[in-house]
Each structure stands twice: as structure tokens, then as C-alpha cells.
């Protein structure tokens, strides 16, 4: 785990923020990866504004999700969590959001049909605007500027103006999340996600091997749906899907300002997203991130990289899930294809022996990042697949449940990860590499991955 020196902690509780004992305890703890805002007046006014804005998600939805994740932890559902490494303000267009939602719906249908298991659909969307960085600076042609930390903090353009940390971006992140979430809600509740449109979700994507495989699966689903229709089955339930929003809870001022006390339960919920995770770089047991997230009711994820010990995992459980509440805690392992078969078993064994029940999810992306010979940050599709296979093998061997998958993916036809059935090579990066942060699976690679995991899930027992 990379440790950065703590940036100056933010001193005062926010004006207008919801009060609840302990919600500001993180301010006295070591905190890493926080912005150093350039203008304190803009900072104060942005937080006051955020504290007064309506919640983005509702406590009742968060509670429903906790229940769904509890099912996955028991092996009765599977979590599919996907989206950009870093969303951008500019990228929050109807076309791009729709393509990502459709891709997740397609993957979910492949998984549900192939594995006969309910799939919990969750975007790394509507809030994934802040990035931890291993270096504070970036140097290009002898010029050094602050590293890009996500659109919530600064801009990607390599100029001193854009790279400064501008707190007004916090408010823009909120509004961009709100409009993204609004479109997601319209898509998933307004008829577009109706299972009878299963073919329609494929429209507009370039034809490729995974595309035709999806078409034949969609035909089978169509037949089954027509059969059930003829039998007089009630299709209300197939018209809508539940879709949850998640992001890394990195900029604690933002998360704190969007925390609200639920009038029904009297408890704090971080209403910036349904599910929040703590990254590999911010999971220090005595640090600010773990403390803050221990105090909100949302289901919480923690990324566990190859240096994680079983002791780290047990201490995180004690701190984040002291009541051992079903669905509360998810461990998202990102070990790397070469490590997963060796590093994951001791963690799973000791956690299981402790009696705690967590949801185990694989992130096959972050342990498999390499630089291509022509200088792009990339991942080999074969390594990604190999880590997923290793994850399934380990859980099968230990009799535990491989409960979900966390991916960086997009619905667009980008070229960022190498390989796949219609292989992407490094020359394609020159024209179609769009990510401002980590490389994502494109539409075809995402569908291919879904078919693979559906196969592994159906054979799991
Ligand atoms: C991420 O999810 O984009 C990320 C930075 O992951 P990790 O914390 O696992 O490195
Ligand atoms: Mn990433």
C-alpha cells in the first residue's frame, strides 16, 4: 500500500452539515490523498452549498442494497459493478451513459441467464470523480505540475490553471452526478430496461464475436419470454431493473457534506451514492477514511491488494462491521493474476474461520496494469481473465462463494486493454485510447468477460 505524506487536514466541521456524534472524528486522524485547495473562500462556500443540497440517493434504497448484498454474501446473488476508472464532466453525455448502462444490462442478462442467479447491477457511475495517485506531481518535457486527481479536484489538461485544486469542482461533481443518476433512473425505470427489449440493448454496438453470441442468447430469452407470456405470466417485474450507484469515497469533505440523518431511522447515510468503497491507498486501519465510513450506514467496500494480510482484513471487519451485519462489508480483492492463487486463500480462510461473513468480489483490473511498448497504461485481457479464473478456483477450493466482479469498462468502442476475441493491439491506442486514468474493457471485451464468468458461475458447485 503506497503511503503519501498527509496533506494538511481540513480543520473545521462544515457549516450546515448534518450533525451526528463521531461524524467529524476523522478530522483528527491521519488523512492521505486529500486535495490542497487553492482558495479557502471557495472551499468554504462550496461545502456550505453541498451541505444544503438534496440527497442524491435515499436511505431506503441504500437499505435495499444492503439486503441484496447480504444475499450475494450467502451465494444467492452475484454483484456486477462496472464503469469508468474516472468519470469526467465532459463524458457525462446521454450517449456515453446510455452505452455504459446498456453494456451493464447486457452483461447482467448473460450472467443471470447463464448462471440462473439474480445479478445486482451497480455502476462505478454518478460520483466516480476523484482519483488517488501514487505521485503528487506529473512531469512532461521538463515541466512539473500537480497530478490529475479526478474532475472533482482538477482538470486533465496539462496547464497550471487546470491542474490547480479548485473546490468549486465539488459542486459541479454533485450536479453531474445528479444528472447522470437522473438518466440512469429514467433508463432503468422508464421502460428501456424491459427484458423484452433484450435485443434492442445490442443496437448500435459494432458487430463482433461477442455481439453475435449475445444475439443468440437474446433469441433464447425472447423465446422463453414469449412462452411465459402465452402462459399468462405477469411481466410487471421484468419492466424495471434496480441499478445502484457507487464510487470510491476519497475526498472526505465531499462525502461528509453529503451525509444526511435519515428521518426514519435517525442514522447517518452518505447520500452521495448507494455503495462506497475505500481504495487500496486509503485503507489504513487508524486513518480518516476507515473511521469516516465506519460511521455511515451505507454498505462499504474495501479494496485489498497483494500486500494485505489476514490481520488487516480482520481488523477492518472489526472496525467497519462490528455488528457483523449481513451485506455491510465487501472485500474487493485486486491481487494480480500472478498473485491471486497464492495471496487470496489465507485471507479467505482466516476471515471465514473468524465467523465473519463478508461479500468477496474480484477486481481483476488493478493488479494487472502494465505499460505497453508504445507507452500506454494498459492491461492484457488474458491477465484479467486469469485473475477472474483464479478467484473462482480459490473460492471453489475453500467452499466459499465468489460473490461478484468489479470492473473498469465502458460501452464505447475504445482501445485501452490489449487482446480479446477481436484482438486490440497497441497500434489501436493511437486512435481509440480515451481514458483519462486507467484502461477499461471496451463493449466487446466486457461482454466476453460476462460469458466467461457466466460459465464459471454455473459450474461453481
Ligand atoms: C480504482 O478503483 O480506480 C483504484 C484506484 O483502485 P485501487 O484502490 O484498488 O488501486
Ligand atoms: Mn482505476
Short mmCIF file of C-alpha atoms and ligand atoms in Angstrom, two decimals:
data_model
loop_
_atom_site.label_atom_id
_atom_site.label_comp_id
_atom_site.label_asym_id
_atom_site.label_seq_id
_atom_site.Cartn_x
_atom_site.Cartn_y
_atom_site.Cartn_z
CA UNK A 1 0.00 0.00 0.00
CA UNK A 2 1.51 3.33 -1.04
CA UNK A 3 1.55 5.92 1.69
CA UNK A 4 1.63 9.56 0.80
CA UNK A 5 2.51 12.15 3.33
CA UNK A 6 -0.67 13.54 4.81
CA UNK A 7 -1.80 16.77 3.24
CA UNK A 8 -2.91 19.49 5.61
CA UNK A 9 -6.02 18.16 7.34
CA UNK A 10 -9.09 20.26 6.94
CA UNK A 11 -9.77 21.85 10.26
CA UNK A 12 -13.35 22.80 10.86
CA UNK A 13 -16.63 20.94 10.58
CA UNK A 14 -18.68 22.20 7.67
CA UNK A 15 -21.24 24.92 8.11
CA UNK A 16 -24.71 23.48 7.72
CA UNK A 17 -23.59 19.82 7.64
CA UNK A 18 -25.77 17.26 9.36
CA UNK A 19 -24.74 16.64 12.97
CA UNK A 20 -24.26 13.20 14.48
CA UNK A 21 -21.77 12.10 17.13
CA UNK A 22 -18.48 10.96 15.62
CA UNK A 23 -19.07 12.11 12.04
CA UNK A 24 -16.19 14.56 12.33
CA UNK A 25 -13.79 12.31 14.24
CA UNK A 26 -11.84 11.69 11.00
CA UNK A 27 -10.66 15.29 11.05
CA UNK A 28 -8.26 14.47 13.90
CA UNK A 29 -6.84 11.38 12.21
CA UNK A 30 -4.08 10.97 9.62
CA UNK A 31 -5.56 11.51 6.20
CA UNK A 32 -3.98 10.77 2.82
CA UNK A 33 -4.82 11.63 -0.79
CA UNK A 34 -6.78 14.81 0.02
CA UNK A 35 -6.71 17.88 -2.25
CA UNK A 36 -4.90 21.04 -1.20
CA UNK A 37 -7.49 23.61 -2.28
CA UNK A 38 -6.09 26.83 -3.61
CA UNK A 39 -8.83 29.19 -2.38
CA UNK A 40 -10.22 28.82 1.14
CA UNK A 41 -13.27 31.04 0.48
CA UNK A 42 -14.34 28.93 -2.50
CA UNK A 43 -13.73 25.86 -0.36
CA UNK A 44 -15.95 27.11 2.50
CA UNK A 45 -18.76 28.26 0.22
CA UNK A 46 -18.72 25.08 -1.88
CA UNK A 47 -19.06 22.90 1.20
CA UNK A 48 -21.83 25.08 2.62
CA UNK A 49 -23.65 24.75 -0.70
CA UNK A 50 -23.21 20.98 -0.84
CA UNK A 51 -24.42 20.59 2.74
CA UNK A 52 -27.72 22.22 1.79
CA UNK A 53 -28.38 20.34 -1.46
CA UNK A 54 -30.81 17.42 -1.66
CA UNK A 55 -29.50 13.86 -1.24
CA UNK A 56 -28.50 12.05 -4.44
CA UNK A 57 -29.67 8.66 -3.17
CA UNK A 58 -32.16 7.75 -0.46
CA UNK A 59 -31.70 5.84 2.76
CA UNK A 60 -34.42 3.34 1.81
CA UNK A 61 -32.57 2.44 -1.42
CA UNK A 62 -29.33 2.03 0.50
CA UNK A 63 -31.05 -0.36 2.89
CA UNK A 64 -32.47 -2.38 -0.01
CA UNK A 65 -28.97 -2.68 -1.46
CA UNK A 66 -27.57 -3.89 1.87
CA UNK A 67 -30.16 -6.67 1.78
CA UNK A 68 -29.23 -7.60 -1.79
CA UNK A 69 -25.53 -7.74 -0.94
CA UNK A 70 -26.32 -9.96 2.04
CA UNK A 71 -27.90 -12.40 -0.44
CA UNK A 72 -24.74 -12.32 -2.55
CA UNK A 73 -22.59 -12.99 0.53
CA UNK A 74 -24.70 -16.12 1.08
CA UNK A 75 -24.21 -17.29 -2.52
CA UNK A 76 -27.73 -16.47 -3.67
CA UNK A 77 -26.91 -13.49 -5.90
CA UNK A 78 -23.93 -12.03 -7.78
CA UNK A 79 -22.72 -8.42 -7.80
CA UNK A 80 -21.79 -6.83 -11.12
CA UNK A 81 -20.10 -3.48 -10.55
CA UNK A 82 -18.66 -1.61 -13.52
CA UNK A 83 -17.84 1.71 -15.09
CA UNK A 84 -15.06 4.18 -15.80
CA UNK A 85 -11.89 4.40 -13.75
CA UNK A 86 -12.56 8.13 -13.64
CA UNK A 87 -15.79 9.67 -14.89
CA UNK A 88 -15.37 13.12 -16.42
CA UNK A 89 -17.73 16.07 -16.57
CA UNK A 90 -17.35 16.17 -20.34
CA UNK A 91 -18.09 12.45 -20.63
CA UNK A 92 -21.44 12.69 -18.85
CA UNK A 93 -23.40 12.69 -22.13
CA UNK A 94 -26.60 10.79 -22.87
CA UNK A 95 -24.85 8.60 -25.46
CA UNK A 96 -21.99 7.56 -23.24
CA UNK A 97 -24.13 7.00 -20.15
CA UNK A 98 -26.65 5.00 -22.17
CA UNK A 99 -23.91 2.82 -23.73
CA UNK A 100 -22.47 2.06 -20.30
CA UNK A 101 -25.85 1.24 -18.76
CA UNK A 102 -26.79 -0.94 -21.76
CA UNK A 103 -23.48 -2.80 -21.52
CA UNK A 104 -24.03 -3.47 -17.82
CA UNK A 105 -27.60 -4.65 -18.54
CA UNK A 106 -26.30 -6.94 -21.29
CA UNK A 107 -23.60 -8.37 -19.03
CA UNK A 108 -26.18 -8.87 -16.30
CA UNK A 109 -28.52 -10.73 -18.64
CA UNK A 110 -25.69 -13.00 -19.78
CA UNK A 111 -24.82 -13.72 -16.15
CA UNK A 112 -28.41 -14.18 -14.97
CA UNK A 113 -29.30 -16.48 -17.85
CA UNK A 114 -26.05 -18.41 -17.81
CA UNK A 115 -25.82 -18.88 -14.07
CA UNK A 116 -29.51 -18.78 -13.06
CA UNK A 117 -28.64 -16.31 -10.36
CA UNK A 118 -30.00 -12.84 -9.59
CA UNK A 119 -27.46 -10.19 -10.53
CA UNK A 120 -27.11 -6.95 -8.55
CA UNK A 121 -26.37 -4.21 -11.07
CA UNK A 122 -24.15 -1.39 -9.93
CA UNK A 123 -22.33 1.37 -11.80
CA UNK A 124 -18.99 2.88 -10.93
CA UNK A 125 -21.04 5.85 -12.01
CA UNK A 126 -22.67 9.10 -10.89
CA UNK A 127 -19.89 10.05 -8.48
CA UNK A 128 -16.62 8.40 -9.59
CA UNK A 129 -14.85 11.75 -9.94
CA UNK A 130 -11.88 11.55 -7.57
CA UNK A 131 -8.68 9.53 -8.00
CA UNK A 132 -5.91 8.57 -5.59
CA UNK A 133 -2.49 8.97 -7.20
CA UNK A 134 0.83 7.34 -6.40
CA UNK A 135 2.63 10.60 -7.10
CA UNK A 136 1.57 14.15 -6.23
CA UNK A 137 3.12 15.54 -9.43
CA UNK A 138 3.43 14.78 -13.09
CA UNK A 139 6.36 15.89 -15.24
CA UNK A 140 6.12 16.33 -19.01
CA UNK A 141 9.01 17.66 -21.10
CA UNK A 142 10.68 19.11 -18.01
CA UNK A 143 7.51 20.82 -16.72
CA UNK A 144 6.16 19.59 -13.37
CA UNK A 145 2.53 20.19 -12.36
CA UNK A 146 0.15 18.65 -9.81
CA UNK A 147 -1.09 15.20 -10.90
CA UNK A 148 -4.63 14.86 -12.21
CA UNK A 149 -6.83 13.77 -9.28
CA UNK A 150 -10.20 13.46 -10.97
CA UNK A 151 -12.64 16.09 -12.23
CA UNK A 152 -13.90 16.69 -8.69
CA UNK A 153 -10.47 18.15 -7.85
CA UNK A 154 -8.73 19.41 -11.01
CA UNK A 155 -8.77 19.09 -14.79
CA UNK A 156 -6.82 16.73 -17.05
CA UNK A 157 -5.32 19.41 -19.33
CA UNK A 158 -1.66 19.89 -18.56
CA UNK A 159 -1.71 23.59 -17.66
CA UNK A 160 -1.05 25.24 -14.28
CA UNK A 161 -4.59 26.73 -14.25
CA UNK A 162 -6.35 23.41 -14.85
CA UNK A 163 -4.16 21.37 -12.54
CA UNK A 164 -4.76 23.65 -9.52
CA UNK A 165 -7.18 22.18 -6.95
CA UNK A 166 -10.44 24.07 -7.36
CA UNK A 167 -13.13 23.43 -4.72
CA UNK A 168 -15.94 24.72 -6.94
CA UNK A 169 -15.48 21.42 -8.80
CA UNK A 170 -17.02 19.66 -5.78
CA UNK A 171 -20.34 21.33 -6.57
CA UNK A 172 -20.02 20.52 -10.26
CA UNK A 173 -19.32 16.87 -9.33
CA UNK A 174 -22.56 16.84 -7.36
CA UNK A 175 -24.61 18.26 -10.26
CA UNK A 176 -23.00 15.96 -12.81
CA UNK A 177 -23.74 13.02 -10.53
CA UNK A 178 -27.34 14.20 -10.22
CA UNK A 179 -27.89 14.40 -13.98
CA UNK A 180 -26.16 11.06 -14.55
CA UNK A 181 -28.28 9.43 -11.90
CA UNK A 182 -31.40 11.01 -13.35
CA UNK A 183 -30.69 9.43 -16.73
CA UNK A 184 -29.86 6.08 -15.14
CA UNK A 185 -33.14 6.16 -13.25
CA UNK A 186 -35.03 7.03 -16.44
CA UNK A 187 -33.35 4.19 -18.36
CA UNK A 188 -33.86 1.56 -15.71
CA UNK A 189 -37.33 2.54 -14.52
CA UNK A 190 -38.88 4.06 -17.64
CA UNK A 191 -39.26 1.00 -19.89
CA UNK A 192 -35.83 0.86 -21.57
CA UNK A 193 -34.65 -1.96 -19.30
CA UNK A 194 -37.71 -4.13 -20.04
CA UNK A 195 -36.43 -7.66 -20.62
CA UNK A 196 -38.50 -7.76 -23.82
CA UNK A 197 -36.03 -5.21 -25.24
CA UNK A 198 -33.10 -7.54 -24.72
CA UNK A 199 -32.23 -7.36 -28.46
CA UNK A 200 -32.55 -3.64 -28.51
CA UNK A 201 -29.72 -3.18 -25.99
CA UNK A 202 -27.33 -4.60 -28.61
CA UNK A 203 -28.25 -1.99 -31.24
CA UNK A 204 -25.61 0.46 -32.31
CA UNK A 205 -22.71 -1.59 -30.98
CA UNK A 206 -20.23 -2.72 -33.61
CA UNK A 207 -20.73 -6.32 -34.67
CA UNK A 208 -18.07 -8.60 -33.21
CA UNK A 209 -17.84 -12.20 -31.92
CA UNK A 210 -19.34 -11.41 -28.52
CA UNK A 211 -22.08 -9.41 -30.24
CA UNK A 212 -23.39 -12.41 -32.21
CA UNK A 213 -23.10 -14.68 -29.18
CA UNK A 214 -25.22 -12.16 -27.30
CA UNK A 215 -27.76 -12.10 -30.17
CA UNK A 216 -28.28 -15.86 -29.96
CA UNK A 217 -28.67 -15.71 -26.19
CA UNK A 218 -31.17 -12.87 -26.63
CA UNK A 219 -33.15 -15.06 -29.04
CA UNK A 220 -33.36 -17.79 -26.40
CA UNK A 221 -34.53 -15.28 -23.81
CA UNK A 222 -37.10 -13.96 -26.30
CA UNK A 223 -38.49 -17.45 -26.78
CA UNK A 224 -38.69 -18.03 -23.03
CA UNK A 225 -40.40 -14.68 -22.55
CA UNK A 226 -42.96 -15.41 -25.30
CA UNK A 227 -43.63 -18.80 -23.76
CA UNK A 228 -44.22 -17.27 -20.32
CA UNK A 229 -46.37 -14.55 -21.91
CA UNK A 230 -48.51 -17.22 -23.59
CA UNK A 231 -48.89 -18.92 -20.20
CA UNK A 232 -50.31 -15.67 -18.82
CA UNK A 233 -47.33 -14.79 -16.58
CA UNK A 234 -47.27 -11.30 -15.11
CA UNK A 235 -44.44 -9.27 -16.61
CA UNK A 236 -44.56 -6.18 -14.45
CA UNK A 237 -41.38 -7.27 -12.67
CA UNK A 238 -39.48 -7.52 -15.95
CA UNK A 239 -40.11 -3.93 -16.95
CA UNK A 240 -37.77 -2.33 -14.47
CA UNK A 241 -34.38 -3.12 -13.01
CA UNK A 242 -32.72 -1.99 -9.83
CA UNK A 243 -29.50 -0.16 -10.55
CA UNK A 244 -27.21 1.17 -7.85
CA UNK A 245 -24.58 3.90 -7.94
CA UNK A 246 -21.14 3.57 -6.36
CA UNK A 247 -17.80 5.32 -6.22
CA UNK A 248 -14.59 5.46 -4.22
CA UNK A 249 -15.21 7.64 -1.16
CA UNK A 250 -11.95 9.54 -1.46
CA UNK A 251 -12.48 13.27 -0.90
CA UNK A 252 -13.80 13.18 2.64
CA UNK A 253 -15.09 16.75 2.69
CA UNK A 254 -17.41 15.89 -0.20
CA UNK A 255 -18.63 12.67 1.44
CA UNK A 256 -19.12 14.42 4.77
CA UNK A 257 -21.09 17.30 3.21
CA UNK A 258 -23.48 14.84 1.55
CA UNK A 259 -24.07 12.85 4.71
CA UNK A 260 -27.61 13.20 5.99
CA UNK A 261 -29.51 11.94 9.02
CA UNK A 262 -32.35 9.71 7.85
CA UNK A 263 -35.63 10.88 9.38
CA UNK A 264 -36.93 7.32 9.65
CA UNK A 265 -34.04 5.67 11.47
CA UNK A 266 -32.24 8.75 12.86
CA UNK A 267 -28.96 7.37 11.47
CA UNK A 268 -26.35 8.90 9.13
CA UNK A 269 -26.25 7.88 5.46
CA UNK A 270 -23.71 9.13 2.94
CA UNK A 271 -26.17 10.13 0.22
CA UNK A 272 -23.52 10.69 -2.49
CA UNK A 273 -24.01 7.07 -3.66
CA UNK A 274 -25.56 3.80 -2.59
CA UNK A 275 -22.31 1.89 -2.15
CA UNK A 276 -18.97 3.46 -1.28
CA UNK A 277 -15.59 1.86 -1.25
CA UNK A 278 -12.26 2.57 0.37
CA UNK A 279 -9.32 2.28 -2.01
CA UNK A 280 -6.12 0.33 -1.64
CA UNK A 281 -4.24 3.55 -0.84
CA UNK A 282 -6.59 4.83 1.86
CA UNK A 283 -7.49 1.73 3.88
CA UNK A 284 -5.16 2.44 6.84
CA UNK A 285 -6.93 0.98 9.86
CA UNK A 286 -6.36 4.06 12.03
CA UNK A 287 -6.81 6.52 9.19
CA UNK A 288 -9.51 9.03 8.37
CA UNK A 289 -11.22 7.10 5.55
CA UNK A 290 -11.86 3.94 7.55
CA UNK A 291 -13.07 5.99 10.50
CA UNK A 292 -15.50 8.11 8.48
CA UNK A 293 -17.00 5.19 6.59
CA UNK A 294 -17.36 3.18 9.79
CA UNK A 295 -19.91 5.80 10.86
CA UNK A 296 -22.34 5.78 7.91
CA UNK A 297 -24.98 3.16 7.24
CA UNK A 298 -24.16 2.50 3.57
CA UNK A 299 -22.75 -0.85 2.55
CA UNK A 300 -18.98 -0.38 2.35
CA UNK A 301 -16.33 -1.99 0.17
CA UNK A 302 -12.60 -2.17 0.83
CA UNK A 303 -10.04 -2.91 -1.87
CA UNK A 304 -7.46 -5.48 -0.82
CA UNK A 305 -4.22 -5.61 -2.80
CA UNK A 306 -1.39 -8.16 -2.68
CA UNK A 307 0.22 -6.69 0.45
CA UNK A 308 -2.96 -7.17 2.53
CA UNK A 309 -2.61 -9.53 5.46
CA UNK A 310 -5.29 -11.61 7.12
CA UNK A 311 -4.75 -9.44 10.19
CA UNK A 312 -5.55 -6.31 8.13
CA UNK A 313 -8.75 -7.96 6.94
CA UNK A 314 -9.82 -8.97 10.46
CA UNK A 315 -9.16 -5.50 11.85
CA UNK A 316 -11.11 -3.91 9.01
CA UNK A 317 -14.02 -6.20 9.80
CA UNK A 318 -13.93 -5.23 13.48
CA UNK A 319 -13.86 -1.55 12.65
CA UNK A 320 -16.27 -1.41 9.71
CA UNK A 321 -18.67 -4.20 10.62
CA UNK A 322 -18.55 -4.63 14.41
CA UNK A 323 -22.13 -5.93 14.47
CA UNK A 324 -21.42 -8.49 11.71
CA UNK A 325 -24.37 -7.18 9.77
CA UNK A 326 -25.23 -9.12 6.59
CA UNK A 327 -24.40 -7.09 3.46
CA UNK A 328 -22.48 -4.40 5.30
CA UNK A 329 -18.95 -5.25 4.20
CA UNK A 330 -17.50 -6.26 0.85
CA UNK A 331 -13.86 -7.11 0.24
CA UNK A 332 -12.83 -6.32 -3.33
CA UNK A 333 -9.63 -8.24 -3.98
CA UNK A 334 -7.21 -6.95 -6.65
CA UNK A 335 -4.18 -9.15 -6.29
CA UNK A 336 -2.95 -9.54 -9.87
CA UNK A 337 -3.20 -12.68 -11.96
CA UNK A 338 0.18 -13.90 -10.77
CA UNK A 339 -0.69 -13.50 -7.08
CA UNK A 340 -4.34 -14.36 -6.64
CA UNK A 341 -3.95 -18.13 -6.20
CA UNK A 342 -1.32 -17.64 -3.51
CA UNK A 343 -2.46 -14.45 -1.72
CA UNK A 344 -6.22 -14.88 -1.58
CA UNK A 345 -6.54 -18.25 0.24
CA UNK A 346 -5.03 -17.17 3.61
CA UNK A 347 -7.31 -14.12 3.70
CA UNK A 348 -10.45 -16.08 2.91
CA UNK A 349 -9.50 -18.88 5.31
CA UNK A 350 -8.85 -16.62 8.29
CA UNK A 351 -11.89 -14.42 7.68
CA UNK A 352 -14.11 -17.49 7.37
CA UNK A 353 -12.59 -19.06 10.49
CA UNK A 354 -13.30 -15.85 12.43
CA UNK A 355 -17.01 -16.39 11.81
CA UNK A 356 -17.38 -13.07 9.96
CA UNK A 357 -19.41 -13.05 6.79
CA UNK A 358 -18.23 -10.69 4.07
CA UNK A 359 -19.01 -10.49 0.38
CA UNK A 360 -15.96 -11.43 -1.71
CA UNK A 361 -15.67 -9.61 -5.03
CA UNK A 362 -12.91 -9.74 -7.64
CA UNK A 363 -11.42 -6.63 -9.21
CA UNK A 364 -9.32 -8.23 -11.96
CA UNK A 365 -8.18 -4.85 -13.28
CA UNK A 366 -6.00 -3.05 -10.75
CA UNK A 367 -3.45 -5.78 -10.07
CA UNK A 368 -2.82 -6.22 -13.79
CA UNK A 369 -1.80 -2.80 -15.05
CA UNK A 370 1.26 -2.67 -17.35
CA UNK A 371 2.80 -0.21 -19.77
CA UNK A 372 2.64 -1.12 -23.46
CA UNK A 373 5.86 -0.90 -25.50
CA UNK A 374 4.47 2.28 -27.10
CA UNK A 375 3.97 3.87 -23.68
CA UNK A 376 0.27 3.46 -22.80
CA UNK A 377 -1.05 2.29 -19.43
CA UNK A 378 -2.86 -0.92 -20.36
CA UNK A 379 -3.99 -4.37 -19.25
CA UNK A 380 -3.87 -7.68 -21.07
CA UNK A 381 -7.31 -9.20 -21.41
CA UNK A 382 -5.74 -12.62 -20.75
CA UNK A 383 -4.38 -11.46 -17.38
CA UNK A 384 -7.76 -10.02 -16.42
CA UNK A 385 -9.43 -13.32 -17.29
CA UNK A 386 -6.74 -15.28 -15.48
CA UNK A 387 -7.32 -13.32 -12.26
CA UNK A 388 -11.07 -13.99 -12.50
CA UNK A 389 -10.41 -17.70 -13.03
CA UNK A 390 -8.03 -17.74 -10.05
CA UNK A 391 -10.65 -16.02 -7.90
CA UNK A 392 -13.22 -18.69 -8.79
CA UNK A 393 -10.72 -21.51 -8.23
CA UNK A 394 -9.74 -20.25 -4.78
CA UNK A 395 -13.33 -19.89 -3.61
CA UNK A 396 -14.27 -23.26 -5.03
CA UNK A 397 -11.34 -24.85 -3.22
CA UNK A 398 -12.34 -23.30 0.09
CA UNK A 399 -16.08 -23.78 -0.22
CA UNK A 400 -16.74 -20.03 -0.12
CA UNK A 401 -18.75 -18.00 -2.62
CA UNK A 402 -17.20 -15.85 -5.37
CA UNK A 403 -19.85 -13.19 -4.97
CA UNK A 404 -19.14 -10.55 -7.57
CA UNK A 405 -16.95 -8.75 -10.03
CA UNK A 406 -15.75 -5.14 -10.12
CA UNK A 407 -14.61 -3.88 -13.50
CA UNK A 408 -13.36 -0.84 -15.33
CA UNK A 409 -15.39 -0.92 -18.52
CA UNK A 410 -17.22 1.25 -20.98
CA UNK A 411 -19.91 0.80 -23.61
CA UNK A 412 -17.78 2.61 -26.15
CA UNK A 413 -15.57 1.05 -28.79
CA UNK A 414 -12.32 2.19 -27.21
CA UNK A 415 -8.91 0.55 -27.45
CA UNK A 416 -7.35 0.62 -23.99
CA UNK A 417 -6.86 -3.04 -22.94
CA UNK A 418 -4.91 -5.46 -25.15
CA UNK A 419 -6.39 -8.68 -26.57
CA UNK A 420 -9.86 -10.16 -26.59
CA UNK A 421 -11.64 -12.27 -29.24
CA UNK A 422 -11.35 -9.48 -31.81
CA UNK A 423 -7.93 -8.50 -30.52
CA UNK A 424 -6.94 -4.95 -29.70
CA UNK A 425 -3.27 -4.24 -30.40
CA UNK A 426 -1.17 -1.33 -29.24
CA UNK A 427 -1.42 0.49 -32.59
CA UNK A 428 -5.15 0.94 -31.93
CA UNK A 429 -4.28 3.01 -28.81
CA UNK A 430 -3.13 5.84 -31.06
CA UNK A 431 -6.73 6.49 -32.22
CA UNK A 432 -9.04 5.00 -29.65
CA UNK A 433 -7.47 5.41 -26.19
CA UNK A 434 -9.81 7.79 -24.34
CA UNK A 435 -9.44 7.08 -20.61
CA UNK A 436 -8.00 9.89 -18.51
CA UNK A 437 -6.93 7.35 -15.93
CA UNK A 438 -6.87 3.54 -16.06
CA UNK A 439 -7.61 1.43 -19.19
CA UNK A 440 -11.12 -0.01 -19.47
CA UNK A 441 -12.54 -3.06 -21.18
CA UNK A 442 -14.49 -1.96 -24.25
CA UNK A 443 -18.01 -3.15 -25.09
CA UNK A 444 -16.90 -6.37 -26.73
CA UNK A 445 -14.33 -7.28 -24.09
CA UNK A 446 -16.95 -6.63 -21.37
CA UNK A 447 -19.48 -8.98 -22.99
CA UNK A 448 -16.80 -11.59 -23.50
CA UNK A 449 -15.94 -11.36 -19.83
CA UNK A 450 -19.62 -11.80 -18.90
CA UNK A 451 -19.88 -15.02 -20.94
CA UNK A 452 -16.76 -16.34 -19.29
CA UNK A 453 -17.96 -15.57 -15.77
CA UNK A 454 -21.42 -16.97 -16.50
CA UNK A 455 -19.73 -20.25 -17.43
CA UNK A 456 -17.61 -20.24 -14.26
CA UNK A 457 -20.61 -19.40 -12.07
CA UNK A 458 -22.79 -22.14 -13.48
CA UNK A 459 -20.01 -24.66 -12.72
CA UNK A 460 -19.20 -23.35 -9.28
CA UNK A 461 -20.63 -26.15 -7.18
C1 LIG B 1 -9.70 2.30 -8.71
O1 LIG B 1 -10.65 1.55 -8.39
O2 LIG B 1 -9.72 3.03 -9.72
C2 LIG B 1 -8.48 2.28 -7.87
C3 LIG B 1 -7.67 3.31 -7.78
O3 LIG B 1 -8.32 1.09 -7.28
P1 LIG B 1 -7.35 0.63 -6.09
O4 LIG B 1 -7.72 1.44 -4.90
O5 LIG B 1 -7.71 -0.82 -5.94
O6 LIG B 1 -5.94 0.83 -6.56
MN1 LIG B 2 -8.73 2.60 -11.73
#
